[in-house]
XYZ file of C-alpha atoms in Angstrom:
696
model
C -37.587 25.916 -15.897
C -37.309 22.467 -17.526
C -33.848 23.205 -18.913
C -31.253 20.722 -17.892
C -28.474 22.042 -15.685
C -25.113 22.379 -17.412
C -22.636 19.816 -16.185
C -19.032 20.732 -16.476
C -16.426 17.985 -16.912
C -13.415 18.678 -14.673
C -10.199 16.705 -14.279
C -8.458 15.255 -11.216
C -6.459 12.278 -10.040
C -7.713 9.554 -7.718
C -5.980 10.097 -4.311
C -6.447 6.706 -2.760
C -3.777 4.260 -1.767
C -3.553 2.441 -5.044
C -0.715 2.253 -7.573
C -3.035 3.184 -10.426
C -3.603 6.791 -9.326
C -6.265 6.997 -12.030
C -6.780 10.047 -14.147
C -10.399 11.174 -13.676
C -13.017 13.029 -15.589
C -15.564 14.296 -13.074
C -19.068 15.639 -13.680
C -19.320 18.865 -11.613
C -22.963 19.797 -11.279
C -22.618 22.891 -9.063
C -20.354 24.398 -6.446
C -21.098 21.606 -4.009
C -22.184 18.596 -6.055
C -20.560 15.998 -8.355
C -22.128 13.454 -10.572
C -20.466 10.529 -12.449
C -16.750 9.880 -12.182
C -14.968 8.297 -15.172
C -11.493 7.245 -16.094
C -9.977 9.795 -18.458
C -9.003 8.744 -21.955
C -6.635 11.713 -22.163
C -4.065 9.921 -19.968
C -2.548 6.855 -21.607
C -2.135 4.680 -18.563
C -5.646 5.105 -17.091
C -6.946 4.857 -20.714
C -10.537 5.559 -19.805
C -10.896 2.828 -17.192
C -11.540 3.289 -13.501
C -12.590 0.950 -10.678
C -16.269 0.670 -9.754
C -15.839 2.097 -6.296
C -14.356 5.358 -7.634
C -16.903 5.546 -10.414
C -19.448 5.776 -7.644
C -17.583 8.475 -5.786
C -20.627 10.654 -5.492
C -21.929 8.024 -3.073
C -18.963 8.667 -0.866
C -18.446 12.472 -1.118
C -22.168 13.178 -0.568
C -22.622 10.461 2.069
C -25.066 11.560 4.812
C -22.663 10.250 7.506
C -19.768 12.526 6.687
C -18.329 14.388 9.589
C -19.309 18.080 9.329
C -18.223 19.817 12.534
C -15.494 19.657 15.140
C -16.545 17.628 18.201
C -15.339 16.852 21.707
C -15.759 13.486 23.391
C -18.273 13.468 26.241
C -18.500 9.732 27.034
C -16.126 6.759 27.385
C -13.554 6.263 24.644
C -15.079 4.327 21.765
C -18.649 4.918 22.867
C -19.194 7.516 20.063
C -20.531 10.171 22.435
C -19.512 13.652 21.264
C -20.730 17.201 21.363
C -20.277 19.866 18.721
C -17.669 22.584 19.389
C -16.132 25.414 17.336
C -12.956 25.137 15.322
C -11.224 27.620 17.712
C -12.190 25.546 20.689
C -10.958 22.398 19.033
C -7.628 23.744 17.875
C -7.077 25.597 21.164
C -7.556 22.374 23.101
C -5.320 20.289 20.876
C -2.514 22.853 21.120
C -2.913 23.093 24.855
C -2.713 19.297 25.299
C 0.293 19.079 23.046
C 1.980 21.789 25.095
C 1.138 20.057 28.247
C 2.649 16.820 27.039
C 5.762 18.629 25.871
C 6.109 20.415 29.231
C 5.714 17.254 31.324
C 7.385 14.605 29.148
C 9.333 16.390 26.381
C 8.466 17.191 22.823
C 8.910 13.571 21.696
C 5.897 12.578 23.749
C 3.746 14.011 20.974
C 3.439 11.705 17.833
C 1.798 12.994 14.687
C 0.517 9.884 12.985
C -0.736 9.500 9.394
C -0.623 7.445 6.240
C -2.102 7.084 2.752
C -5.783 7.862 3.099
C -4.763 10.431 0.528
C -1.652 10.083 -1.668
C -1.574 13.839 -2.391
C 1.800 15.056 -1.305
C 0.606 18.312 0.388
C -2.241 16.813 2.356
C -0.549 13.536 3.217
C 2.974 14.618 4.080
C 2.504 18.135 5.485
C 2.009 16.702 9.017
C 5.795 15.866 8.975
C 6.549 19.609 8.751
C 4.742 20.097 12.124
C 6.680 17.165 13.664
C 9.942 18.475 12.291
C 9.585 22.099 13.455
C 8.274 21.121 16.943
C 10.773 18.237 17.374
C 7.941 15.804 18.003
C 8.489 12.121 17.515
C 8.834 11.447 13.775
C 7.010 8.760 11.789
C 8.587 5.747 10.123
C 6.198 4.444 7.495
C 6.346 0.593 7.427
C 2.796 -0.611 6.923
C 2.937 -0.959 3.142
C 6.011 -0.506 0.965
C 9.261 -0.983 2.838
C 9.520 -4.805 2.303
C 8.681 -4.707 -1.425
C 10.869 -1.694 -2.199
C 13.927 -3.388 -0.548
C 13.370 -6.565 -2.566
C 13.167 -4.790 -5.901
C 16.052 -2.362 -5.273
C 18.251 -5.226 -4.174
C 18.229 -6.423 -7.718
C 18.014 -3.336 -9.896
C 19.593 -0.699 -7.590
C 16.460 1.415 -7.554
C 12.754 1.250 -7.596
C 11.899 1.830 -11.271
C 11.228 -0.396 -14.278
C 9.866 -0.884 -17.694
C 7.024 1.383 -18.841
C 3.922 -0.423 -17.620
C 2.123 0.489 -20.833
C 4.514 -1.916 -22.530
C 2.361 -4.775 -21.091
C 0.264 -4.160 -24.190
C 3.291 -5.026 -26.342
C 4.153 -8.194 -24.493
C 3.688 -11.814 -25.545
C 3.468 -12.988 -21.955
C 2.284 -10.883 -19.024
C 3.137 -12.446 -15.657
C 1.050 -10.874 -12.847
C 2.712 -11.948 -9.675
C 1.700 -11.185 -6.114
C -1.006 -8.723 -6.954
C -4.702 -9.041 -7.678
C -5.207 -6.094 -10.099
C -8.868 -6.723 -10.818
C -9.379 -5.895 -7.161
C -6.595 -3.388 -6.484
C -5.319 -1.714 -9.713
C -7.610 -2.445 -12.590
C -5.557 -0.634 -15.228
C -2.992 -3.448 -15.146
C -5.667 -5.600 -16.657
C -6.417 -2.952 -19.276
C -2.962 -3.277 -20.802
C -2.545 -7.005 -20.211
C -5.828 -7.854 -21.943
C -4.969 -5.537 -24.772
C -1.867 -7.646 -25.359
C -3.960 -10.764 -25.418
C -6.463 -9.267 -27.856
C -3.986 -7.621 -30.220
C -1.027 -9.999 -29.997
C -2.420 -13.251 -28.819
C -0.365 -12.847 -25.613
C -0.807 -15.149 -22.647
C -1.671 -13.831 -19.177
C -0.181 -15.708 -16.239
C -1.220 -14.982 -12.684
C 0.802 -16.254 -9.672
C -0.930 -15.928 -6.309
C -2.104 -17.873 -3.293
C -5.735 -18.316 -4.365
C -7.934 -18.345 -7.450
C -8.880 -14.674 -7.199
C -10.689 -12.371 -9.574
C -7.500 -11.715 -11.602
C -6.684 -15.385 -11.883
C -10.230 -16.002 -13.235
C -9.150 -13.879 -16.225
C -5.803 -15.601 -16.754
C -4.599 -18.145 -19.300
C -2.103 -19.685 -16.867
C -2.932 -20.081 -13.135
C -0.273 -20.779 -10.502
C -1.593 -21.248 -6.973
C 1.115 -21.237 -4.348
C 1.246 -21.644 -0.611
C 1.713 -18.342 1.174
C 5.386 -17.280 1.679
C 6.801 -19.766 -0.923
C 7.186 -17.604 -4.004
C 10.990 -17.725 -3.599
C 10.920 -21.497 -3.863
C 8.780 -21.394 -6.982
C 11.099 -18.741 -8.599
C 14.117 -20.899 -7.956
C 12.474 -23.987 -9.426
C 11.621 -21.975 -12.547
C 15.182 -20.621 -12.903
C 16.617 -24.155 -12.395
C 14.714 -25.183 -15.512
C 15.787 -22.137 -17.475
C 19.418 -22.941 -16.856
C 18.968 -26.722 -17.341
C 17.049 -26.450 -20.585
C 19.134 -23.780 -22.324
C 16.756 -20.884 -21.875
C 19.170 -18.746 -19.836
C 20.644 -15.862 -21.893
C 24.262 -16.271 -21.007
C 25.408 -13.370 -23.213
C 23.016 -11.044 -21.513
C 23.967 -12.250 -18.015
C 27.658 -11.918 -18.726
C 27.170 -8.239 -19.715
C 24.505 -7.173 -17.276
C 24.503 -9.318 -14.143
C 26.905 -9.834 -11.271
C 27.339 -13.590 -10.752
C 25.427 -15.863 -13.223
C 27.841 -18.833 -12.707
C 27.306 -18.662 -8.934
C 23.590 -18.438 -9.422
C 23.508 -21.437 -11.745
C 25.606 -23.528 -9.278
C 23.402 -22.467 -6.426
C 20.201 -23.427 -8.311
C 21.493 -26.870 -9.202
C 19.740 -28.434 -6.190
C 16.636 -26.181 -6.471
C 14.834 -28.554 -8.809
C 11.152 -28.314 -9.636
C 10.629 -31.358 -7.322
C 12.301 -29.391 -4.458
C 10.212 -26.302 -5.219
C 7.012 -28.297 -5.487
C 7.464 -29.744 -2.077
C 7.646 -26.265 -0.598
C 5.200 -24.221 -2.687
C 2.596 -26.903 -3.462
C 2.609 -26.299 -7.227
C 2.804 -29.582 -9.214
C 6.097 -30.216 -10.895
C 4.438 -30.315 -14.349
C 3.134 -26.791 -13.828
C 6.496 -25.504 -12.743
C 8.139 -27.104 -15.819
C 5.442 -25.739 -18.189
C 5.671 -22.145 -16.869
C 9.475 -22.166 -17.037
C 9.369 -23.432 -20.627
C 6.850 -20.658 -21.535
C 8.937 -17.953 -19.910
C 12.077 -19.323 -21.528
C 10.643 -19.416 -24.977
C 8.990 -15.936 -24.737
C 11.465 -13.041 -25.021
C 8.712 -10.422 -24.601
C 7.805 -11.519 -21.097
C 6.679 -8.731 -18.828
C 6.797 -9.401 -15.025
C 4.238 -7.159 -13.238
C 5.239 -7.648 -9.676
C 3.009 -6.503 -6.743
C 3.031 -5.814 -3.000
C 0.977 -8.820 -1.877
C 3.647 -11.513 -1.913
C 6.056 -9.307 0.000
C 3.787 -8.901 3.036
C 5.461 -11.838 4.606
C 8.510 -12.245 6.868
C 10.516 -13.366 3.841
C 8.810 -10.840 1.484
C 11.930 -8.829 0.450
C 13.695 -12.061 -0.532
C 10.595 -13.257 -2.377
C 10.396 -10.030 -4.477
C 14.123 -10.339 -5.278
C 13.778 -13.935 -6.309
C 10.906 -13.255 -8.678
C 12.768 -10.269 -10.112
C 15.810 -12.403 -11.015
C 13.829 -14.439 -13.572
C 13.759 -11.778 -16.411
C 17.439 -11.180 -15.814
C 18.144 -14.895 -16.399
C 16.234 -14.886 -19.616
C 17.399 -11.421 -20.741
C 13.785 -10.281 -21.118
C 14.850 -6.721 -20.271
C 16.298 -6.396 -23.789
C 12.922 -6.502 -25.540
C 10.075 -4.128 -25.814
C 7.278 -5.644 -23.768
C 9.817 -7.581 -21.694
C 11.456 -6.986 -18.305
C 9.818 -6.111 -14.982
C 7.914 -3.380 -13.233
C 6.794 -2.838 -9.660
C 6.701 0.850 -8.888
C 8.190 4.031 -10.320
C 9.221 5.559 -6.986
C 12.716 6.561 -8.208
C 11.643 8.708 -11.240
C 9.820 11.576 -9.490
C 12.705 13.280 -7.782
C 10.434 15.668 -5.864
C 12.137 18.148 -3.540
C 10.015 17.684 -0.375
C 11.864 20.129 1.844
C 9.009 22.561 1.811
C 6.176 20.043 2.075
C 7.718 18.070 4.894
C 9.916 20.665 6.529
C 13.006 18.583 5.980
C 15.106 21.680 6.508
C 13.915 21.686 10.153
C 14.456 17.987 10.917
C 16.551 17.164 13.947
C 17.984 13.741 13.035
C 18.377 12.844 16.738
C 14.587 12.940 17.095
C 13.290 9.323 17.226
C 11.428 7.758 14.322
C 8.625 5.624 15.776
C 7.508 2.593 13.716
C 4.053 2.980 12.328
C 3.367 -0.745 12.483
C 4.300 -0.930 16.104
C 1.674 1.555 17.243
C 0.154 -0.974 19.668
C 3.526 -1.487 21.390
C 4.235 2.141 21.394
C 0.940 3.075 22.998
C 1.238 0.347 25.588
C 4.683 1.523 26.759
C 6.930 -1.083 25.128
C 10.391 0.410 25.866
C 11.963 -1.162 22.728
C 9.221 0.273 20.488
C 9.662 3.614 22.331
C 13.407 3.404 21.777
C 13.804 3.951 25.487
C 12.332 7.365 25.183
C 9.301 9.057 26.801
C 5.785 7.634 26.499
C 3.504 8.941 23.806
C 1.058 11.202 25.520
C -0.622 13.107 22.652
C -1.367 12.406 19.013
C -2.805 14.016 15.864
C -4.000 11.389 13.397
C -4.653 12.138 9.708
C -5.380 9.868 6.709
C -5.453 6.559 8.509
C -7.506 4.305 10.740
C -5.059 2.380 13.001
C -7.768 1.039 15.259
C -8.730 -1.242 12.410
C -5.722 -1.505 9.992
C -2.692 -1.690 12.306
C -1.202 -5.004 13.382
C -1.632 -6.461 16.931
C -5.066 -4.985 17.338
C -5.333 -6.164 20.957
C -2.460 -3.866 21.895
C -3.717 -1.135 19.646
C -7.151 -1.152 21.321
C -5.452 -1.278 24.778
C -3.212 1.703 23.943
C -6.003 3.933 22.594
C -8.089 3.224 25.626
C -5.550 4.878 27.929
C -7.086 7.708 29.970
C -3.727 9.570 29.882
C -3.447 9.556 26.125
C -4.866 12.581 24.288
C -5.888 11.888 20.635
C -7.138 14.278 18.016
C -8.432 12.628 14.804
C -8.982 14.499 11.583
C -11.311 12.371 9.506
C -14.078 12.210 6.877
C -16.213 9.628 8.737
C -16.575 8.389 12.281
C -14.060 5.556 11.951
C -13.227 3.253 14.860
C -10.106 5.423 15.433
C -12.176 8.635 15.480
C -14.551 7.035 17.991
C -11.597 6.637 20.373
C -10.519 10.273 19.978
C -10.865 13.161 22.479
C -11.253 15.702 19.605
C -12.642 14.817 16.171
C -12.167 17.224 13.231
C -14.080 17.053 9.897
C -11.843 16.630 6.823
C -12.168 17.522 3.153
C -12.098 14.973 0.366
C -9.865 15.272 -2.650
C -12.254 17.267 -4.890
C -12.513 19.868 -2.115
C -8.860 20.960 -1.911
C -5.753 21.373 -4.134
C -2.987 18.784 -4.158
C -0.126 17.243 -6.107
C -0.089 13.591 -7.188
C 2.179 10.979 -8.737
C 1.271 7.492 -9.982
C 3.269 4.791 -8.208
C 2.028 2.256 -10.742
C 2.753 4.397 -13.781
C 4.659 7.476 -14.851
C 2.414 10.561 -14.526
C 2.333 13.504 -12.201
C -0.609 15.892 -11.947
C -2.346 18.649 -9.973
C -5.687 17.793 -8.512
C -7.412 21.160 -8.279
C -10.260 22.003 -5.903
C -13.436 21.375 -7.823
C -16.251 21.924 -5.272
C -16.710 23.480 -1.890
C -16.677 21.141 1.104
C -19.837 20.566 3.194
C -20.387 21.876 6.639
C -17.211 23.035 8.351
C -14.797 20.547 6.812
C -11.186 21.737 6.565
C -8.225 20.383 4.676
C -5.262 18.796 6.337
C -3.169 21.835 5.479
C -5.684 24.198 7.112
C -5.639 22.145 10.267
C -1.806 22.227 10.378
C -1.734 25.938 9.750
C -4.143 26.467 12.654
C -2.127 24.289 15.019
C 1.209 25.808 13.931
C -0.020 29.254 14.809
C -1.159 28.167 18.232
C 2.015 26.098 18.905
C 4.501 28.689 17.733
C 5.707 26.375 14.939
C 7.347 28.637 12.434
C 8.051 27.510 8.837
C 7.350 29.172 5.624
C 5.177 26.284 4.513
C 2.575 27.117 7.160
C 2.130 30.626 5.685
C 1.582 29.329 2.130
C -1.581 28.032 0.369
C -1.531 24.477 -1.051
C -1.274 25.965 -4.570
C 1.821 27.983 -3.521
C 3.389 24.912 -2.003
C 2.694 22.860 -5.128
C 4.110 25.594 -7.362
C 7.271 25.944 -5.234
C 7.762 22.187 -5.012
C 7.418 21.690 -8.735
C 9.897 24.524 -9.477
C 12.522 23.384 -7.048
C 12.095 19.878 -8.379
C 12.768 20.882 -12.006
C 9.165 20.279 -13.110
C 8.227 23.900 -13.938
C 5.333 25.589 -12.126
C 1.792 24.645 -11.239
C 0.313 26.451 -14.286
C 2.347 24.454 -16.720
C 1.453 21.118 -15.064
C -2.263 22.066 -14.998
C -2.015 22.818 -18.701
C -0.566 19.309 -19.257
C -3.228 17.736 -17.084
C -1.146 14.607 -16.546
C 2.567 14.875 -17.441
C 4.363 11.758 -18.535
C 7.819 11.357 -16.923
C 8.665 7.873 -18.136
C 12.354 7.592 -18.885
C 13.341 6.531 -22.337
C 13.488 2.895 -23.474
C 17.115 2.369 -22.782
C 16.915 3.827 -19.236
C 13.663 1.964 -18.448
C 15.123 -1.347 -19.570
C 18.532 -0.682 -17.918
C 20.292 -1.183 -21.266
C 23.039 1.229 -20.221
C 23.428 -0.565 -16.892
C 21.483 -1.068 -13.725
C 21.547 1.404 -10.859
C 24.117 -0.299 -8.663
C 27.610 1.229 -8.699
C 28.930 -1.707 -10.784
C 25.996 -1.181 -13.300
C 24.968 -4.849 -12.864
C 21.730 -6.547 -11.856
C 22.533 -8.218 -8.572
C 21.573 -11.857 -8.310
C 23.454 -11.763 -4.966
C 21.695 -9.212 -2.809
C 23.554 -7.127 -0.296
C 20.745 -6.426 2.106
C 22.743 -3.998 4.242
C 23.176 -1.621 1.330
C 19.800 -1.507 -0.466
C 19.042 1.987 -1.827
C 15.624 2.532 -0.336
C 14.329 4.770 2.501
C 14.896 3.018 5.873
C 15.332 3.569 9.564
C 18.254 1.197 9.987
C 18.571 -2.546 9.613
C 15.799 -4.527 11.329
C 14.827 -8.143 11.903
C 17.039 -11.046 10.951
C 18.597 -9.140 8.017
C 21.988 -10.948 8.427
C 20.247 -14.277 7.907
C 18.619 -13.307 4.619
C 19.743 -15.330 1.576
C 22.078 -13.491 -0.834
C 21.255 -15.516 -3.867
C 17.521 -16.146 -4.582
C 16.120 -18.934 -2.354
C 13.269 -19.991 -0.151
C 13.914 -18.295 3.209
C 11.984 -20.354 5.634
C 11.483 -17.738 8.361
C 7.747 -17.435 7.891
C 5.135 -18.391 10.467
C 4.893 -21.953 9.354
C 1.879 -24.009 10.423
C 2.368 -26.239 13.434
C 0.303 -28.655 15.505
C -1.250 -25.879 17.580
C -1.802 -23.606 14.528
C -2.452 -25.871 11.496
C -3.446 -23.152 9.047
C -1.733 -20.367 7.259
C -3.860 -17.120 6.958
C -3.477 -14.240 4.447
C -5.681 -11.129 4.574
C -5.908 -10.272 0.889
C -7.533 -7.075 -0.572
C -11.225 -7.075 -1.411
C -12.634 -5.555 -4.599
C -14.989 -2.943 -3.167
C -13.032 -1.791 -0.088
C -9.611 -0.178 -0.075
C -8.188 -0.956 3.348
C -11.029 0.779 5.321
C -11.886 3.370 2.692
C -15.265 2.772 0.977
C -16.457 0.419 3.724
C -18.959 3.147 4.631
C -20.660 3.246 1.201
C -23.744 1.136 0.687
C -22.785 -0.337 -2.689
C -19.451 -1.525 -1.351
C -21.040 -2.958 1.781
C -23.609 -4.754 -0.284
C -20.932 -6.360 -2.504
C -18.526 -7.421 0.232
C -21.133 -8.601 2.765
C -20.066 -9.970 6.093
C -16.470 -10.704 7.050
C -15.686 -14.204 5.806
C -12.814 -16.681 5.487
C -12.213 -19.102 2.618
C -11.228 -22.724 3.428
C -10.624 -25.770 1.281
C -13.640 -28.124 1.542
C -11.454 -31.085 2.554
C -10.053 -29.098 5.408
C -13.544 -28.052 6.460
C -14.754 -31.649 6.342
C -11.981 -32.793 8.589
C -13.032 -30.144 11.172
C -16.765 -30.999 10.716
C -17.332 -27.395 9.454
C -19.977 -26.436 6.846
C -20.344 -23.480 4.475
C -21.916 -20.556 6.276
C -20.704 -21.587 9.781
C -19.452 -18.964 12.128
C -15.837 -19.908 12.926
C -13.208 -18.486 15.324
C -9.640 -18.027 14.145
C -6.901 -17.467 16.686
C -3.299 -17.402 17.635
C -1.202 -16.061 20.521
C -2.104 -12.421 19.445
C -5.844 -12.704 19.589
C -9.024 -14.121 18.101
C -11.559 -13.091 15.506
C -14.831 -14.568 14.245
C -15.896 -14.781 10.602
C -18.295 -16.626 8.295
C -16.866 -19.704 6.606
C -16.843 -19.982 2.823
C -15.865 -23.270 1.265
C -13.499 -22.637 -1.721
C -11.478 -25.106 -3.805
C -9.266 -22.443 -5.314
C -6.486 -22.532 -2.713
C -4.014 -25.064 -1.318
C -4.932 -27.288 1.636
C -4.027 -25.644 4.961
C -4.419 -22.131 3.535
C -7.108 -19.562 4.647
C -7.940 -16.316 2.870
C -9.876 -13.505 4.576
C -10.461 -10.712 1.997
C -10.412 -7.076 3.100
C -10.305 -5.178 6.313
C -13.909 -4.998 7.571
C -14.535 -2.819 10.581
C -13.929 -4.529 13.884
C -17.583 -4.012 14.771
C -18.653 -6.114 11.715
C -16.981 -9.200 13.235
C -18.702 -11.322 15.833
C -17.317 -10.097 19.173
C -16.031 -6.847 17.766
C -12.443 -8.030 17.120
C -11.242 -7.582 13.550
C -8.855 -9.610 11.360
C -5.750 -7.640 12.400
C -6.090 -9.107 15.866
C -4.151 -11.973 14.338
C -1.326 -10.083 12.580
C 2.085 -9.447 14.096
C 4.096 -6.258 14.279
C 7.601 -7.835 14.551
C 9.895 -6.005 12.197
C 10.391 -7.668 8.788
C 13.997 -7.716 7.521
C 15.818 -5.830 6.297
C 14.203 -2.436 7.078
C 10.929 -3.178 8.765
C 7.395 -3.764 7.487
C 4.198 -5.586 8.407
C 3.660 -9.218 7.526
C -0.087 -9.056 7.043
C -0.231 -12.244 4.928
C 1.995 -14.367 7.208
C -0.041 -15.686 10.050
C -0.391 -19.192 11.578
C -3.798 -19.754 13.148
C -6.093 -22.363 14.606
C -9.778 -22.647 13.549
C -12.772 -23.872 15.468
C -16.507 -23.571 15.227
C -17.999 -20.720 17.232
C -20.024 -21.782 20.156
């Protein structure tokens, strides 16, 4: 009776909204219980390393506050008053309310809404199959990637780059616009390996002295929204001092002479006046980049979450094309590998049933959509019913004042399929309990690397939790939505998708565990030409023809700079709003995932905002004060932290804490806008002008 239970080590892939998509070794104790979670050494990108929050996943999957049963709201919206019902009752009511909305206002009055609470293709994207078959309003995903993807593809012609494992073979790793210690720890694995084995330098470019910058050899602290100016100042020096590879540019780029002429006035002095980086630091960084052929630019999402974000990504990406770094192993650039997967998603998403005349509603504009903005609704019917999976818009969406107002509508029916009672779930009419990734089968890819994998079901879910796919099957049956995907199991969908995509079947991929799809060296480094029709890297961006998913041109796309530049269309500080605010990612939360676990809550503490001590002194503010931040969109209250590691006039509020954690119950996204970022939409989370005052 004292014998230790046998613990099996099973394999999976982290499903959370992170480019690392870590390969996992999971201790499975019994049919319902896991133990420790570790990064797998069998996959060469994860290389045995995983973030602390996922290592403690048992704390999340076995959390006592998990939703276990379907529930119906019995009190006011948001009050959290629910009563338990059966699955049949829940699905019957959802289907009836969807049919009522369709009868009275048309099918497009129903809006299935989702995002990346799981990155598994079956569980994340299957909701689009229901929308397609029923001709409901479709979903245009703008809250994360559209800005960054457009900026990268404008230069290379597609979203793919150098094998990220080549960071370990670099002599200079430039980490720009991402804080990987907080958000994708495996970047640091390969960067620090280069420093240890090759004596490489690590340079971090960001808007504050964050956890990644603390591990860097070179630290560049910018003002938010000025990366394009910094990049131009660097390239000016590269041309001026003979570090531009003219032979490479003549063979591989579109207009090097025009770029050089354009940059003649973009001096380090000009750049410094905009970005705040001293001239000497711009000169030194440019010299280092120019003298280091094996320079790897690891570009992130953060510096693109600005109204000039696509132009900033493009400007940074131009630097390795000026130096010819693409030619060297350990040189070039990487952002995301979105172009290499080539998955046929017809079955998963029901693309064969899509009516292209059905409107695509902008995810980021949910507040405007739900409050009846005719432009956001594309002059169509109001949204009267929703199914929400994998996201928490009551906390994460921009323009929180409008979002709250929209969800409070008595005439809006909302069903939320969730793992915890989030603030969105608390506003729902019906709440459904959802499985976690170890409790269902799914298919994954790594945006930040090159592997695909099957994440198999490892344990049984607790209570009456059902997967996203099971919910969609139950609704499809009741709604008369016919598609072969609804009659298949997740494993059958995965197998079919892999085969039609040219990746073999599910059994072969499970045998591989994590399959490496990295293109060969020449393709990854674009040595046979870039992905534009002319095979050139484009210093001059044609923003109307960027090869990336979009819903038409948006924002001031026709005012965007062609050649790299500082595009001054950001929310600049003014007399009424003297501070620039960015809402950067925290280490122990992932958007609003993990903010229910005790260890993450303990590390992150109360919502806070960083301010330079000189700015605080001028406002007679002290460390620990409660302060109110505001603009025309709303207000929020946080605890002040004095911090010297940012530029004057800049504020940093890490993470997305629950609204209820803020004084007054209004969260940080009360301050963010939902105006469409050029050229194809997106949310400018790090581009806000605000005022600050001490709370009364």
